[in-house]
């Protein structure tokens, strides 16, 4: 899959390279124009295969249904010069939720799985956890009992596993976990639990000069170590929840320490607030999968002009999971009503996606 | 100046356009290679003038002194493939303080001048300010009296002028003020009080695939309306201090309201913290002018590999202002010592800059 993606990206560069040749001011001199044209025709022939690959079907894992058609129509509309919906490249901001939108979130948020594994790894150094909730239940394998303490219990688990180290140490811990942990259902590394159709969509948007962002309720420093490789999204385009951090000199060496205190929860009303703070432009496309994304979608929709609001709907119990209005994880209820009322694009996994994970045959 | 800058930028694109022609995989077919080469030679001739302009001296407002030489040497080192200091384009992050580094900050921070003007504009609706400090003194023209209340007084002035409206309303207010306000010494609009050598430096870095960021103690939403035109830095690459904001539906329409509460002060220890939170990569070049930038410079320096730390030193009382260790605005004391001890690049305005403002002859 990676080899294919590199090839595709290369071919986009090639096509764009040719466009930039055409934009040279060479048309003023007839002799040059002729030679360049001859060369272009021949070069164009050489790159035809790549071009077909890239332009023929940029979304091969999508069925040719309503969702794919509306995406392609939107992209053509905002990128065609002279089109009523044309948007200059600098303003082509696209924001994506992560959990349940770009990768799976069942049977539990993957970051929670990370936290639980970390509790186990740290337990030998914390004898006191044997008698202290939520750790005692957790270490006995009783997840339900551990989470019975509600948000306070979750916050305690998150803080002992996510704070108290430098940002560099935390990055190393995340990388190590990703290198060994496996998803309980598929047995695959978590970074392979990404949705192939969405990876194609991100690539398609970038090939059309969109700037793609993650805007997730997950921790920003939990995502940055792996999302560039998984989605092609660089660290500076990842927005997420944060804990407070502190700059200090440790033996004269500057470090940024992670503190056990919530800084910002990037969910619900927090998403447009963070988009405004970090990006300072309103997205023209946003994709989510749950009520936690509703305000981001509303903020995007209210921008005027051509906009695209998309929702991944988990409808495929066989290939993935089926859940919406009553789920504790990724509940999709109010946003489902609003999407229906306002004509946002609902992407039913079962009908719209030919393939969900890249490891499927 | 704008005409020249557009021309320069265009010429960079042209040069890069030619490079991307050279990178086509056309060398496999001899016939094509010949024709393309012929065309290239002729096209290259046409763009020679632009090329000379762009590559001949990318920093024309800098004297050929130590500072300019160290900048050019650094850029060559990190951009030359095979060089021991080579840094891939994606990691070429450059962060710049704004007040006193990219534009002037005397006789007071320009954002404070904005706040004071706003108090005057809002006074007719606030009869109570006549008897209430710091407003009473301020409205009598007694700035010193108004600021005698210290940080509390400043916070009060900032909150009544910067909060209580939507982000869109605030942007409009900033734009209107910039359109009419004049700097008290030069009589020029504040947006012309930018340093021409630094504008050239930003452009030079971007032409070498750097991503240029502002990391300022100033308010992020005070900067975003004008910095793209002034410096070529888009909204999503502006980091600054923030007040809290809140997403809400106003008559069914989503707005982001500015609240009278500090969210984050992007100064001193706050700068590396914000760089880590917003960018998630460590800069390889940082520029500041005061002790407020020291931690950003330390964080940059500690990254290992080739790094550039620069400080604008205000030494020109005639063309700009001369101040450092004892100034209340932009104090440069500890950072001056550390720059000297560690060999960071000190840019003395008086000796290193041929021209300071673009409106100078």
PDB file of N, CA, C and O in Angstrom, chain A residues 146-179:
ATOM      1  N   UNK A 146     -12.990  -0.608  36.687  1.00  0.00           N
ATOM      2  CA  UNK A 146     -12.072   0.535  36.714  1.00  0.00           C
ATOM      3  C   UNK A 146     -12.762   1.792  36.208  1.00  0.00           C
ATOM      4  O   UNK A 146     -12.589   2.878  36.782  1.00  0.00           O
ATOM      5  N   UNK A 147     -13.568   1.639  35.167  1.00  0.00           N
ATOM      6  CA  UNK A 147     -14.199   2.811  34.567  1.00  0.00           C
ATOM      7  C   UNK A 147     -15.493   3.200  35.283  1.00  0.00           C
ATOM      8  O   UNK A 147     -16.114   4.207  34.946  1.00  0.00           O
ATOM      9  N   UNK A 148     -15.878   2.414  36.299  1.00  0.00           N
ATOM     10  CA  UNK A 148     -17.078   2.742  37.061  1.00  0.00           C
ATOM     11  C   UNK A 148     -16.911   4.105  37.740  1.00  0.00           C
ATOM     12  O   UNK A 148     -17.882   4.789  38.038  1.00  0.00           O
ATOM     13  N   UNK A 149     -15.681   4.489  37.990  1.00  0.00           N
ATOM     14  CA  UNK A 149     -15.414   5.791  38.611  1.00  0.00           C
ATOM     15  C   UNK A 149     -15.660   6.970  37.678  1.00  0.00           C
ATOM     16  O   UNK A 149     -15.424   8.119  38.062  1.00  0.00           O
ATOM     17  N   UNK A 150     -16.103   6.687  36.471  1.00  0.00           N
ATOM     18  CA  UNK A 150     -16.478   7.762  35.550  1.00  0.00           C
ATOM     19  C   UNK A 150     -15.308   8.612  35.089  1.00  0.00           C
ATOM     20  O   UNK A 150     -14.172   8.137  34.993  1.00  0.00           O
ATOM     21  N   UNK A 151     -15.604   9.881  34.812  1.00  0.00           N
ATOM     22  CA  UNK A 151     -14.593  10.770  34.247  1.00  0.00           C
ATOM     23  C   UNK A 151     -13.379  10.935  35.150  1.00  0.00           C
ATOM     24  O   UNK A 151     -12.256  11.088  34.686  1.00  0.00           O
ATOM     25  N   UNK A 152     -13.631  10.929  36.462  1.00  0.00           N
ATOM     26  CA  UNK A 152     -12.526  11.105  37.402  1.00  0.00           C
ATOM     27  C   UNK A 152     -11.537   9.935  37.265  1.00  0.00           C
ATOM     28  O   UNK A 152     -10.316  10.135  37.250  1.00  0.00           O
ATOM     29  N   UNK A 153     -12.079   8.725  37.133  1.00  0.00           N
ATOM     30  CA  UNK A 153     -11.225   7.545  36.998  1.00  0.00           C
ATOM     31  C   UNK A 153     -10.424   7.619  35.699  1.00  0.00           C
ATOM     32  O   UNK A 153      -9.216   7.351  35.679  1.00  0.00           O
ATOM     33  N   UNK A 154     -11.108   8.021  34.616  1.00  0.00           N
ATOM     34  CA  UNK A 154     -10.417   8.122  33.325  1.00  0.00           C
ATOM     35  C   UNK A 154      -9.312   9.175  33.404  1.00  0.00           C
ATOM     36  O   UNK A 154      -8.185   8.962  32.948  1.00  0.00           O
ATOM     37  N   UNK A 155      -9.636  10.328  34.031  1.00  0.00           N
ATOM     38  CA  UNK A 155      -8.643  11.396  34.155  1.00  0.00           C
ATOM     39  C   UNK A 155      -7.421  10.899  34.927  1.00  0.00           C
ATOM     40  O   UNK A 155      -6.275  11.181  34.555  1.00  0.00           O
ATOM     41  N   UNK A 156      -7.663  10.110  35.981  1.00  0.00           N
ATOM     42  CA  UNK A 156      -6.522   9.596  36.769  1.00  0.00           C
ATOM     43  C   UNK A 156      -5.653   8.665  35.935  1.00  0.00           C
ATOM     44  O   UNK A 156      -4.422   8.720  35.988  1.00  0.00           O
ATOM     45  N   UNK A 157      -6.320   7.822  35.160  1.00  0.00           N
ATOM     46  CA  UNK A 157      -5.573   6.887  34.307  1.00  0.00           C
ATOM     47  C   UNK A 157      -4.765   7.661  33.260  1.00  0.00           C
ATOM     48  O   UNK A 157      -3.588   7.370  33.014  1.00  0.00           O
ATOM     49  N   UNK A 158      -5.416   8.666  32.666  1.00  0.00           N
ATOM     50  CA  UNK A 158      -4.725   9.450  31.639  1.00  0.00           C
ATOM     51  C   UNK A 158      -3.526  10.181  32.243  1.00  0.00           C
ATOM     52  O   UNK A 158      -2.423  10.165  31.687  1.00  0.00           O
ATOM     53  N   UNK A 159      -3.712  10.795  33.402  1.00  0.00           N
ATOM     54  CA  UNK A 159      -2.630  11.608  33.949  1.00  0.00           C
ATOM     55  C   UNK A 159      -1.400  10.779  34.340  1.00  0.00           C
ATOM     56  O   UNK A 159      -0.279  11.172  34.059  1.00  0.00           O
ATOM     57  N   UNK A 160      -1.612   9.608  34.960  1.00  0.00           N
ATOM     58  CA  UNK A 160      -0.424   8.829  35.348  1.00  0.00           C
ATOM     59  C   UNK A 160       0.290   8.251  34.130  1.00  0.00           C
ATOM     60  O   UNK A 160       1.473   7.918  34.206  1.00  0.00           O
ATOM     61  N   UNK A 161      -0.427   8.142  33.009  1.00  0.00           N
ATOM     62  CA  UNK A 161       0.199   7.526  31.833  1.00  0.00           C
ATOM     63  C   UNK A 161       0.671   8.555  30.806  1.00  0.00           C
ATOM     64  O   UNK A 161       1.496   8.238  29.950  1.00  0.00           O
ATOM     65  N   UNK A 162       0.143   9.766  30.864  1.00  0.00           N
ATOM     66  CA  UNK A 162       0.442  10.781  29.845  1.00  0.00           C
ATOM     67  C   UNK A 162       1.258  11.954  30.379  1.00  0.00           C
ATOM     68  O   UNK A 162       1.687  12.796  29.595  1.00  0.00           O
ATOM     69  N   UNK A 163       1.431  12.075  31.681  1.00  0.00           N
ATOM     70  CA  UNK A 163       2.131  13.238  32.238  1.00  0.00           C
ATOM     71  C   UNK A 163       3.303  12.796  33.096  1.00  0.00           C
ATOM     72  O   UNK A 163       3.443  11.620  33.427  1.00  0.00           O
ATOM     73  N   UNK A 164       4.164  13.765  33.412  1.00  0.00           N
ATOM     74  CA  UNK A 164       5.291  13.481  34.291  1.00  0.00           C
ATOM     75  C   UNK A 164       6.572  13.164  33.546  1.00  0.00           C
ATOM     76  O   UNK A 164       7.577  12.797  34.144  1.00  0.00           O
ATOM     77  N   UNK A 165       6.529  13.292  32.221  1.00  0.00           N
ATOM     78  CA  UNK A 165       7.744  13.060  31.429  1.00  0.00           C
ATOM     79  C   UNK A 165       7.897  14.215  30.440  1.00  0.00           C
ATOM     80  O   UNK A 165       6.987  15.021  30.268  1.00  0.00           O
ATOM     81  N   UNK A 166       9.051  14.281  29.777  1.00  0.00           N
ATOM     82  CA  UNK A 166       9.237  15.324  28.765  1.00  0.00           C
ATOM     83  C   UNK A 166       8.479  14.931  27.495  1.00  0.00           C
ATOM     84  O   UNK A 166       8.116  13.766  27.306  1.00  0.00           O
ATOM     85  N   UNK A 167       8.264  15.912  26.637  1.00  0.00           N
ATOM     86  CA  UNK A 167       7.576  15.641  25.369  1.00  0.00           C
ATOM     87  C   UNK A 167       8.354  14.622  24.541  1.00  0.00           C
ATOM     88  O   UNK A 167       7.768  13.793  23.850  1.00  0.00           O
ATOM     89  N   UNK A 168       9.674  14.684  24.631  1.00  0.00           N
ATOM     90  CA  UNK A 168      10.472  13.733  23.841  1.00  0.00           C
ATOM     91  C   UNK A 168      10.335  12.313  24.384  1.00  0.00           C
ATOM     92  O   UNK A 168      10.264  11.349  23.613  1.00  0.00           O
ATOM     93  N   UNK A 169      10.309  12.194  25.713  1.00  0.00           N
ATOM     94  CA  UNK A 169      10.132  10.871  26.309  1.00  0.00           C
ATOM     95  C   UNK A 169       8.760  10.297  25.944  1.00  0.00           C
ATOM     96  O   UNK A 169       8.621   9.116  25.622  1.00  0.00           O
ATOM     97  N   UNK A 170       7.744  11.166  25.983  1.00  0.00           N
ATOM     98  CA  UNK A 170       6.395  10.686  25.667  1.00  0.00           C
ATOM     99  C   UNK A 170       6.319  10.197  24.222  1.00  0.00           C
ATOM    100  O   UNK A 170       5.718   9.158  23.932  1.00  0.00           O
ATOM    101  N   UNK A 171       6.949  10.942  23.327  1.00  0.00           N
ATOM    102  CA  UNK A 171       6.944  10.525  21.922  1.00  0.00           C
ATOM    103  C   UNK A 171       7.570   9.138  21.765  1.00  0.00           C
ATOM    104  O   UNK A 171       7.051   8.287  21.038  1.00  0.00           O
ATOM    105  N   UNK A 172       8.665   8.912  22.488  1.00  0.00           N
ATOM    106  CA  UNK A 172       9.333   7.610  22.404  1.00  0.00           C
ATOM    107  C   UNK A 172       8.415   6.502  22.923  1.00  0.00           C
ATOM    108  O   UNK A 172       8.298   5.422  22.330  1.00  0.00           O
ATOM    109  N   UNK A 173       7.706   6.783  24.026  1.00  0.00           N
ATOM    110  CA  UNK A 173       6.789   5.792  24.611  1.00  0.00           C
ATOM    111  C   UNK A 173       5.669   5.437  23.628  1.00  0.00           C
ATOM    112  O   UNK A 173       5.322   4.268  23.452  1.00  0.00           O
ATOM    113  N   UNK A 174       5.118   6.462  22.972  1.00  0.00           N
ATOM    114  CA  UNK A 174       4.037   6.220  22.006  1.00  0.00           C
ATOM    115  C   UNK A 174       4.552   5.370  20.843  1.00  0.00           C
ATOM    116  O   UNK A 174       3.923   4.392  20.431  1.00  0.00           O
ATOM    117  N   UNK A 175       5.725   5.739  20.344  1.00  0.00           N
ATOM    118  CA  UNK A 175       6.288   4.980  19.218  1.00  0.00           C
ATOM    119  C   UNK A 175       6.525   3.518  19.596  1.00  0.00           C
ATOM    120  O   UNK A 175       6.253   2.607  18.808  1.00  0.00           O
ATOM    121  N   UNK A 176       7.051   3.311  20.788  1.00  0.00           N
ATOM    122  CA  UNK A 176       7.320   1.930  21.211  1.00  0.00           C
ATOM    123  C   UNK A 176       6.029   1.127  21.309  1.00  0.00           C
ATOM    124  O   UNK A 176       5.959  -0.025  20.877  1.00  0.00           O
ATOM    125  N   UNK A 177       5.002   1.741  21.876  1.00  0.00           N
ATOM    126  CA  UNK A 177       3.720   1.046  22.012  1.00  0.00           C
ATOM    127  C   UNK A 177       3.152   0.694  20.633  1.00  0.00           C
ATOM    128  O   UNK A 177       2.728  -0.433  20.388  1.00  0.00           O
ATOM    129  N   UNK A 178       3.177   1.660  19.743  1.00  0.00           N
ATOM    130  CA  UNK A 178       2.639   1.412  18.395  1.00  0.00           C
ATOM    131  C   UNK A 178       3.399   0.302  17.685  1.00  0.00           C
ATOM    132  O   UNK A 178       2.840  -0.422  16.860  1.00  0.00           O
ATOM    133  N   UNK A 179       4.675   0.176  18.019  1.00  0.00           N
ATOM    134  CA  UNK A 179       5.512  -0.833  17.378  1.00  0.00           C
ATOM    135  C   UNK A 179       5.185  -2.245  17.827  1.00  0.00           C
ATOM    136  O   UNK A 179       5.510  -3.218  17.141  1.00  0.00           O
TER     137      UNK A 179
END
